[in-house]
Amino acid sequence: MVSFLILALRARVRSVERAEPKPRASGELSLVVNGRRFIVASTLFDRYPDTMLGRMFATSCARNETVQPNEDGDYVIDHNVSSEAFAAILDFYRHGRIQCPPTVSVSELHAACDFFCIPFSEASVHCEDVAKFLHELSNEGARKQFEMFLRLALMPAMARCADLGERQCHVVILADSDTVEWDDDLPPQLGEQYAKVVHNSSLLRFLYHYENRTIAKRILKEKGLKKIKLGIEGFPTFAKRIRRNAAGAKVEVEYHYDLRPYVKASWEKEEQKSRHVDFQYVRTSTTTNVLSTVMTS
């Protein structure tokens, strides 16, 4: 991953072929970000060789094979990062910790840390706005958690739908302690009988949060799924009242509904063709056919 990012950044660094860099003080590097020049010691990045700048400029790396300076001897990092955010990034190499500047949003600093392969965590970043900092940590944690939930809990349910030839799924997430007890003669008639049930209390708590559902929907979309819906709806768990007629036969079953999260998604490729109807093959009853039937009878 780091190697890929280095190649991407190398493509953004302006250089002039066969240009000789102008001499600078011994052991110094000139980095230009968003029009602002930063003069740093060439050994600044040696402590963190696994970060982006460590791979590019650490003395143990073959710097000339990674990126070349321009005709002024500057390494111009042409990436969408502000000079204030980059100054904060350099503090990580100097002090091992980043202080989020008041002019830089927490989300911008998070994006800069991700690009330069610097850990964005409580141990490495300090922000005055604790709520926004925790929000960013939650977003990152939610992505990791849902990737795990998708692999271990949702994919088996989706695969069961696919094994039956279905092209979409409706998965309801129940708590580990939930039980589903439906009447055999009169089950729910609103489509719940077609839903796949997953008992996972951790996933249930995760999907109760709107922001987590938003991240989950984004991940499912990234993985190619369509018609994605995530929400919370009532799901019948057991029959709480049974009505019978005078003869004692069941006529109606009233179910108890619990609010539970659900996931709906489709992987159908030819969705438009599935809805298409070729009317030349649809048989219709004409007036003549109706009259002849009546006269015959």
mmCIF file of C-alpha atoms in Angstrom:
data_model
loop_
_atom_site.group_PDB
_atom_site.id
_atom_site.type_symbol
_atom_site.label_atom_id
_atom_site.label_comp_id
_atom_site.label_asym_id
_atom_site.label_seq_id
_atom_site.Cartn_x
_atom_site.Cartn_y
_atom_site.Cartn_z
ATOM 1 C CA MET A 1 0.000 0.000 0.000
ATOM 2 C CA VAL A 2 2.789 2.401 0.922
ATOM 3 C CA SER A 3 4.650 1.597 -2.316
ATOM 4 C CA PHE A 4 1.528 2.409 -4.324
ATOM 5 C CA LEU A 5 1.125 5.753 -2.551
ATOM 6 C CA ILE A 6 4.775 6.584 -3.174
ATOM 7 C CA LEU A 7 4.288 6.009 -6.896
ATOM 8 C CA ALA A 8 1.188 8.193 -6.812
ATOM 9 C CA LEU A 9 3.017 10.984 -5.007
ATOM 10 C CA ARG A 10 6.032 10.685 -7.312
ATOM 11 C CA ALA A 11 3.714 11.395 -10.231
ATOM 12 C CA ARG A 12 2.655 14.608 -8.476
ATOM 13 C CA VAL A 13 6.162 15.912 -7.784
ATOM 14 C CA ARG A 14 7.267 18.354 -10.456
ATOM 15 C CA SER A 15 10.748 17.761 -11.784
ATOM 16 C CA VAL A 16 12.803 18.869 -14.781
ATOM 17 C CA GLU A 17 14.765 16.228 -16.645
ATOM 18 C CA ARG A 18 18.536 16.569 -16.377
ATOM 19 C CA ALA A 19 18.176 19.648 -14.167
ATOM 20 C CA GLU A 20 20.931 20.089 -11.605
ATOM 21 C CA PRO A 21 19.588 21.027 -8.143
ATOM 22 C CA LYS A 22 20.967 24.214 -6.676
ATOM 23 C CA PRO A 23 23.297 23.671 -3.713
ATOM 24 C CA ARG A 24 21.847 24.062 -0.231
ATOM 25 C CA ALA A 25 23.207 23.811 3.250
ATOM 26 C CA SER A 26 24.634 20.405 3.984
ATOM 27 C CA GLY A 27 22.068 17.953 5.286
ATOM 28 C CA GLU A 28 19.008 20.050 4.399
ATOM 29 C CA LEU A 29 15.950 19.342 2.285
ATOM 30 C CA SER A 30 13.627 21.919 0.762
ATOM 31 C CA LEU A 31 9.988 20.813 0.554
ATOM 32 C CA VAL A 32 7.385 23.045 -1.078
ATOM 33 C CA VAL A 33 3.729 22.445 -0.243
ATOM 34 C CA ASN A 34 0.959 24.703 -1.515
ATOM 35 C CA GLY A 35 3.454 27.478 -2.261
ATOM 36 C CA ARG A 36 5.157 27.388 1.138
ATOM 37 C CA ARG A 37 8.759 26.225 1.523
ATOM 38 C CA PHE A 38 9.822 24.026 4.439
ATOM 39 C CA ILE A 39 13.545 23.589 5.137
ATOM 40 C CA VAL A 40 14.115 20.431 7.161
ATOM 41 C CA ALA A 41 17.059 18.270 8.127
ATOM 42 C CA SER A 42 17.619 15.377 5.757
ATOM 43 C CA THR A 43 17.667 13.002 8.730
ATOM 44 C CA LEU A 44 14.273 14.162 10.041
ATOM 45 C CA PHE A 45 12.409 11.230 8.512
ATOM 46 C CA ASP A 46 14.832 8.463 9.501
ATOM 47 C CA ARG A 47 12.893 7.496 12.658
ATOM 48 C CA TYR A 48 9.766 6.625 10.670
ATOM 49 C CA PRO A 49 10.895 4.805 7.509
ATOM 50 C CA ASP A 50 7.472 3.179 6.989
ATOM 51 C CA THR A 51 5.685 6.491 6.458
ATOM 52 C CA MET A 52 5.376 8.181 3.076
ATOM 53 C CA LEU A 53 8.019 10.835 3.711
ATOM 54 C CA GLY A 54 10.240 8.266 5.399
ATOM 55 C CA ARG A 55 10.196 6.111 2.271
ATOM 56 C CA MET A 56 10.902 9.125 0.092
ATOM 57 C CA PHE A 57 13.611 10.942 2.031
ATOM 58 C CA ALA A 58 15.095 8.682 4.715
ATOM 59 C CA THR A 59 18.863 8.492 4.315
ATOM 60 C CA SER A 60 18.661 4.695 4.245
ATOM 61 C CA CYS A 61 16.456 4.808 1.123
ATOM 62 C CA ALA A 62 17.593 5.343 -2.448
ATOM 63 C CA ARG A 63 16.152 8.835 -2.676
ATOM 64 C CA ASN A 64 17.190 9.501 -6.260
ATOM 65 C CA GLU A 65 15.212 6.482 -7.401
ATOM 66 C CA THR A 66 12.083 7.713 -5.672
ATOM 67 C CA VAL A 67 11.747 11.379 -6.559
ATOM 68 C CA GLN A 68 13.875 14.120 -8.079
ATOM 69 C CA PRO A 69 13.944 17.823 -7.143
ATOM 70 C CA ASN A 70 13.057 20.553 -9.625
ATOM 71 C CA GLU A 71 15.514 23.016 -11.118
ATOM 72 C CA ASP A 72 15.543 25.051 -7.902
ATOM 73 C CA GLY A 73 16.424 22.071 -5.766
ATOM 74 C CA ASP A 74 12.937 21.952 -4.245
ATOM 75 C CA TYR A 75 10.815 18.868 -3.772
ATOM 76 C CA VAL A 76 7.363 20.190 -4.672
ATOM 77 C CA ILE A 77 4.618 18.013 -3.208
ATOM 78 C CA ASP A 78 1.654 18.739 -5.446
ATOM 79 C CA HIS A 79 -1.051 17.107 -3.353
ATOM 80 C CA ASN A 80 -4.333 18.474 -2.060
ATOM 81 C CA VAL A 81 -3.027 19.326 1.400
ATOM 82 C CA SER A 82 -2.713 22.773 2.950
ATOM 83 C CA SER A 83 0.613 24.119 4.153
ATOM 84 C CA GLU A 84 -0.813 24.366 7.689
ATOM 85 C CA ALA A 85 -1.732 20.681 7.681
ATOM 86 C CA PHE A 86 1.692 19.751 6.322
ATOM 87 C CA ALA A 87 3.386 21.787 9.055
ATOM 88 C CA ALA A 88 1.439 19.709 11.576
ATOM 89 C CA ILE A 89 2.552 16.538 9.791
ATOM 90 C CA LEU A 90 6.187 17.587 10.207
ATOM 91 C CA ASP A 91 5.615 17.910 13.958
ATOM 92 C CA PHE A 92 5.020 14.163 14.036
ATOM 93 C CA TYR A 93 8.601 13.587 12.846
ATOM 94 C CA ARG A 94 10.012 16.156 15.269
ATOM 95 C CA HIS A 95 8.040 15.315 18.422
ATOM 96 C CA GLY A 96 6.209 12.057 17.690
ATOM 97 C CA ARG A 97 2.832 13.771 18.109
ATOM 98 C CA ILE A 98 0.637 16.094 16.050
ATOM 99 C CA GLN A 99 -1.152 19.124 17.451
ATOM 100 C CA CYS A 100 -4.129 19.925 15.227
ATOM 101 C CA PRO A 101 -3.869 23.624 14.242
ATOM 102 C CA PRO A 102 -6.989 25.758 14.791
ATOM 103 C CA THR A 103 -7.044 26.615 11.064
ATOM 104 C CA VAL A 104 -7.136 22.943 10.019
ATOM 105 C CA SER A 105 -10.257 20.827 10.361
ATOM 106 C CA VAL A 106 -9.967 17.450 12.028
ATOM 107 C CA SER A 107 -11.198 15.703 8.880
ATOM 108 C CA GLU A 108 -8.544 17.477 6.784
ATOM 109 C CA LEU A 109 -5.817 16.443 9.210
ATOM 110 C CA HIS A 110 -7.155 12.879 9.167
ATOM 111 C CA ALA A 111 -6.981 12.805 5.361
ATOM 112 C CA ALA A 112 -3.421 14.173 5.434
ATOM 113 C CA CYS A 113 -2.357 11.521 7.957
ATOM 114 C CA ASP A 114 -3.868 8.800 5.788
ATOM 115 C CA PHE A 115 -2.067 10.045 2.681
ATOM 116 C CA PHE A 116 1.318 10.345 4.374
ATOM 117 C CA CYS A 117 0.812 6.965 6.121
ATOM 118 C CA ILE A 118 0.930 8.446 9.611
ATOM 119 C CA PRO A 119 -1.229 6.786 12.287
ATOM 120 C CA PHE A 120 -4.279 8.830 13.221
ATOM 121 C CA SER A 121 -4.885 7.833 16.820
ATOM 122 C CA GLU A 122 -5.127 9.198 20.337
ATOM 123 C CA ALA A 123 -1.447 8.392 20.857
ATOM 124 C CA SER A 124 -0.245 10.405 17.854
ATOM 125 C CA VAL A 125 -2.787 13.236 17.427
ATOM 126 C CA HIS A 126 -4.118 15.839 19.850
ATOM 127 C CA CYS A 127 -7.155 17.975 18.994
ATOM 128 C CA GLU A 128 -8.882 20.615 21.081
ATOM 129 C CA ASP A 129 -12.219 19.656 19.543
ATOM 130 C CA VAL A 130 -12.599 16.296 21.250
ATOM 131 C CA ALA A 131 -16.014 15.566 19.724
ATOM 132 C CA LYS A 132 -14.810 15.933 16.129
ATOM 133 C CA PHE A 133 -11.664 13.958 16.883
ATOM 134 C CA LEU A 134 -13.671 11.075 18.333
ATOM 135 C CA HIS A 135 -16.051 11.319 15.367
ATOM 136 C CA GLU A 136 -13.140 10.743 12.985
ATOM 137 C CA LEU A 137 -11.896 7.825 15.074
ATOM 138 C CA SER A 138 -15.404 6.353 15.083
ATOM 139 C CA ASN A 139 -15.651 6.630 11.302
ATOM 140 C CA GLU A 140 -12.378 4.794 10.870
ATOM 141 C CA GLY A 141 -13.322 2.178 13.438
ATOM 142 C CA ALA A 142 -16.762 1.738 11.877
ATOM 143 C CA ARG A 143 -15.260 0.905 8.493
ATOM 144 C CA LYS A 144 -13.062 -1.782 10.023
ATOM 145 C CA GLN A 145 -15.910 -3.187 12.105
ATOM 146 C CA PHE A 146 -18.394 -3.369 9.251
ATOM 147 C CA GLU A 147 -15.861 -5.066 6.989
ATOM 148 C CA MET A 148 -15.661 -7.774 9.656
ATOM 149 C CA PHE A 149 -19.451 -7.938 10.116
ATOM 150 C CA LEU A 150 -19.924 -8.190 6.369
ATOM 151 C CA ARG A 151 -17.493 -11.074 6.070
ATOM 152 C CA LEU A 152 -18.593 -13.065 9.116
ATOM 153 C CA ALA A 153 -22.319 -12.306 9.524
ATOM 154 C CA LEU A 154 -23.905 -10.811 6.407
ATOM 155 C CA MET A 155 -22.110 -12.659 3.610
ATOM 156 C CA PRO A 156 -23.292 -16.122 4.762
ATOM 157 C CA ALA A 157 -26.906 -14.861 4.732
ATOM 158 C CA MET A 158 -26.442 -13.285 1.303
ATOM 159 C CA ALA A 159 -24.855 -16.479 0.011
ATOM 160 C CA ARG A 160 -27.883 -18.477 1.195
ATOM 161 C CA CYS A 161 -30.085 -16.202 -0.914
ATOM 162 C CA ALA A 162 -27.786 -16.629 -3.910
ATOM 163 C CA ASP A 163 -27.811 -20.423 -3.488
ATOM 164 C CA LEU A 164 -31.589 -20.294 -3.969
ATOM 165 C CA GLY A 165 -31.195 -18.352 -7.207
ATOM 166 C CA GLU A 166 -32.301 -15.066 -5.701
ATOM 167 C CA ARG A 167 -30.757 -11.792 -6.849
ATOM 168 C CA GLN A 168 -31.387 -9.711 -3.763
ATOM 169 C CA CYS A 169 -31.530 -10.118 -0.021
ATOM 170 C CA HIS A 170 -33.385 -8.803 2.992
ATOM 171 C CA VAL A 171 -31.404 -9.508 6.150
ATOM 172 C CA VAL A 172 -32.838 -8.727 9.584
ATOM 173 C CA ILE A 173 -30.408 -8.545 12.492
ATOM 174 C CA LEU A 174 -31.693 -9.805 15.834
ATOM 175 C CA ALA A 175 -30.070 -9.957 19.251
ATOM 176 C CA ASP A 176 -28.423 -13.184 20.317
ATOM 177 C CA SER A 177 -31.193 -13.680 22.884
ATOM 178 C CA ASP A 178 -34.075 -13.011 20.469
ATOM 179 C CA THR A 179 -36.333 -15.916 19.524
ATOM 180 C CA VAL A 180 -38.702 -16.126 16.567
ATOM 181 C CA GLU A 181 -41.862 -18.108 17.246
ATOM 182 C CA TRP A 182 -44.476 -17.812 14.511
ATOM 183 C CA ASP A 183 -47.777 -19.622 14.271
ATOM 184 C CA ASP A 184 -47.499 -22.452 11.738
ATOM 185 C CA ASP A 185 -50.994 -21.874 10.349
ATOM 186 C CA LEU A 186 -50.987 -18.070 10.204
ATOM 187 C CA PRO A 187 -47.434 -16.687 9.835
ATOM 188 C CA PRO A 188 -46.864 -12.967 9.158
ATOM 189 C CA GLN A 189 -48.032 -11.974 5.680
ATOM 190 C CA LEU A 190 -46.033 -8.799 5.046
ATOM 191 C CA GLY A 191 -42.953 -10.427 3.521
ATOM 192 C CA GLU A 192 -41.099 -11.114 6.756
ATOM 193 C CA GLN A 193 -41.158 -14.817 5.966
ATOM 194 C CA TYR A 194 -38.721 -14.166 3.106
ATOM 195 C CA ALA A 195 -36.193 -12.305 5.243
ATOM 196 C CA LYS A 196 -32.982 -13.967 6.334
ATOM 197 C CA VAL A 197 -32.433 -13.655 10.074
ATOM 198 C CA VAL A 198 -28.984 -13.127 11.590
ATOM 199 C CA HIS A 199 -28.539 -13.300 15.361
ATOM 200 C CA ASN A 200 -25.680 -10.957 16.219
ATOM 201 C CA SER A 201 -26.002 -8.529 19.126
ATOM 202 C CA SER A 202 -22.779 -6.706 18.215
ATOM 203 C CA LEU A 203 -23.957 -6.010 14.668
ATOM 204 C CA LEU A 204 -27.368 -4.996 16.030
ATOM 205 C CA ARG A 205 -25.817 -2.364 18.320
ATOM 206 C CA PHE A 206 -23.561 -1.203 15.485
ATOM 207 C CA LEU A 207 -26.446 -0.607 13.050
ATOM 208 C CA TYR A 208 -28.571 1.254 15.585
ATOM 209 C CA HIS A 209 -26.372 4.319 14.902
ATOM 210 C CA TYR A 210 -27.347 6.319 11.824
ATOM 211 C CA GLU A 211 -23.748 7.317 11.038
ATOM 212 C CA ASN A 212 -22.664 3.669 11.132
ATOM 213 C CA ARG A 213 -25.450 2.761 8.712
ATOM 214 C CA THR A 214 -24.258 5.530 6.394
ATOM 215 C CA ILE A 215 -20.727 4.125 6.409
ATOM 216 C CA ALA A 216 -22.047 0.584 5.934
ATOM 217 C CA LYS A 217 -24.091 1.685 2.919
ATOM 218 C CA ARG A 218 -21.012 3.341 1.409
ATOM 219 C CA ILE A 219 -18.978 0.157 1.842
ATOM 220 C CA LEU A 220 -21.687 -2.014 0.262
ATOM 221 C CA LYS A 221 -21.848 0.383 -2.685
ATOM 222 C CA GLU A 222 -18.059 0.238 -3.076
ATOM 223 C CA LYS A 223 -18.366 -3.550 -3.303
ATOM 224 C CA GLY A 224 -20.740 -3.348 -6.267
ATOM 225 C CA LEU A 225 -24.105 -3.946 -4.591
ATOM 226 C CA LYS A 226 -27.174 -1.970 -5.703
ATOM 227 C CA LYS A 227 -30.562 -0.884 -4.340
ATOM 228 C CA ILE A 228 -29.028 -0.714 -0.865
ATOM 229 C CA LYS A 229 -31.255 0.139 2.073
ATOM 230 C CA LEU A 230 -30.343 0.101 5.744
ATOM 231 C CA GLY A 231 -32.710 1.089 8.506
ATOM 232 C CA ILE A 232 -34.691 -0.002 11.529
ATOM 233 C CA GLU A 233 -38.126 -1.578 11.272
ATOM 234 C CA GLY A 234 -40.515 -3.667 13.307
ATOM 235 C CA PHE A 235 -39.981 -7.403 12.987
ATOM 236 C CA PRO A 236 -42.477 -9.983 14.346
ATOM 237 C CA THR A 237 -40.871 -12.217 16.945
ATOM 238 C CA PHE A 238 -43.773 -14.058 18.580
ATOM 239 C CA ALA A 239 -47.569 -14.302 18.568
ATOM 240 C CA LYS A 240 -49.067 -12.332 21.426
ATOM 241 C CA ARG A 241 -52.758 -12.894 20.663
ATOM 242 C CA ILE A 242 -54.726 -15.482 18.685
ATOM 243 C CA ARG A 243 -58.334 -14.881 17.665
ATOM 244 C CA ARG A 244 -60.604 -17.834 17.033
ATOM 245 C CA ASN A 245 -64.090 -18.134 15.627
ATOM 246 C CA ALA A 246 -67.057 -19.802 17.312
ATOM 247 C CA ALA A 247 -65.883 -23.193 16.124
ATOM 248 C CA GLY A 248 -62.485 -22.668 17.704
ATOM 249 C CA ALA A 249 -60.578 -22.259 14.422
ATOM 250 C CA LYS A 250 -57.850 -19.637 14.198
ATOM 251 C CA VAL A 251 -58.918 -16.573 12.220
ATOM 252 C CA GLU A 252 -56.224 -14.047 13.132
ATOM 253 C CA VAL A 253 -52.848 -13.965 14.865
ATOM 254 C CA GLU A 254 -51.531 -10.707 16.314
ATOM 255 C CA TYR A 255 -47.740 -10.585 16.514
ATOM 256 C CA HIS A 256 -45.386 -8.725 18.811
ATOM 257 C CA TYR A 257 -42.975 -6.521 16.832
ATOM 258 C CA ASP A 258 -39.473 -5.566 17.986
ATOM 259 C CA LEU A 259 -37.510 -2.737 16.372
ATOM 260 C CA ARG A 260 -34.535 -4.336 14.672
ATOM 261 C CA PRO A 261 -32.067 -3.138 12.000
ATOM 262 C CA TYR A 262 -32.158 -4.571 8.495
ATOM 263 C CA VAL A 263 -30.003 -4.615 5.371
ATOM 264 C CA LYS A 264 -31.420 -4.847 1.855
ATOM 265 C CA ALA A 265 -29.253 -5.115 -1.256
ATOM 266 C CA SER A 266 -29.304 -6.430 -4.810
ATOM 267 C CA TRP A 267 -26.624 -7.897 -7.062
ATOM 268 C CA GLU A 268 -28.825 -8.355 -10.123
ATOM 269 C CA LYS A 269 -26.975 -7.534 -13.354
ATOM 270 C CA GLU A 270 -29.881 -7.445 -15.831
ATOM 271 C CA GLU A 271 -32.314 -5.519 -13.670
ATOM 272 C CA GLN A 272 -33.874 -3.628 -16.579
ATOM 273 C CA LYS A 273 -34.535 -6.806 -18.539
ATOM 274 C CA SER A 274 -36.176 -8.417 -15.516
ATOM 275 C CA ARG A 275 -38.811 -5.671 -15.488
ATOM 276 C CA HIS A 276 -39.355 -5.770 -19.260
ATOM 277 C CA VAL A 277 -42.533 -7.395 -20.542
ATOM 278 C CA ASP A 278 -42.822 -8.434 -24.198
ATOM 279 C CA PHE A 279 -46.481 -7.667 -24.854
ATOM 280 C CA GLN A 280 -46.652 -9.598 -28.127
ATOM 281 C CA TYR A 281 -46.555 -12.798 -26.077
ATOM 282 C CA VAL A 282 -49.133 -11.705 -23.487
ATOM 283 C CA ARG A 283 -52.467 -13.470 -24.100
ATOM 284 C CA THR A 284 -55.527 -11.271 -23.726
ATOM 285 C CA SER A 285 -59.225 -12.088 -23.738
ATOM 286 C CA THR A 286 -61.060 -10.267 -26.535
ATOM 287 C CA THR A 287 -64.746 -9.460 -26.628
ATOM 288 C CA THR A 288 -65.245 -12.147 -29.277
ATOM 289 C CA ASN A 289 -63.666 -14.769 -27.050
ATOM 290 C CA VAL A 290 -65.845 -13.735 -24.120
ATOM 291 C CA LEU A 291 -69.055 -13.853 -26.198
ATOM 292 C CA SER A 292 -68.216 -17.227 -27.677
ATOM 293 C CA THR A 293 -67.546 -18.589 -24.228
ATOM 294 C CA VAL A 294 -70.896 -17.319 -22.942
ATOM 295 C CA MET A 295 -72.829 -18.691 -25.951
ATOM 296 C CA THR A 296 -71.120 -22.049 -25.666
ATOM 297 C CA SER A 297 -71.971 -22.338 -22.012
#
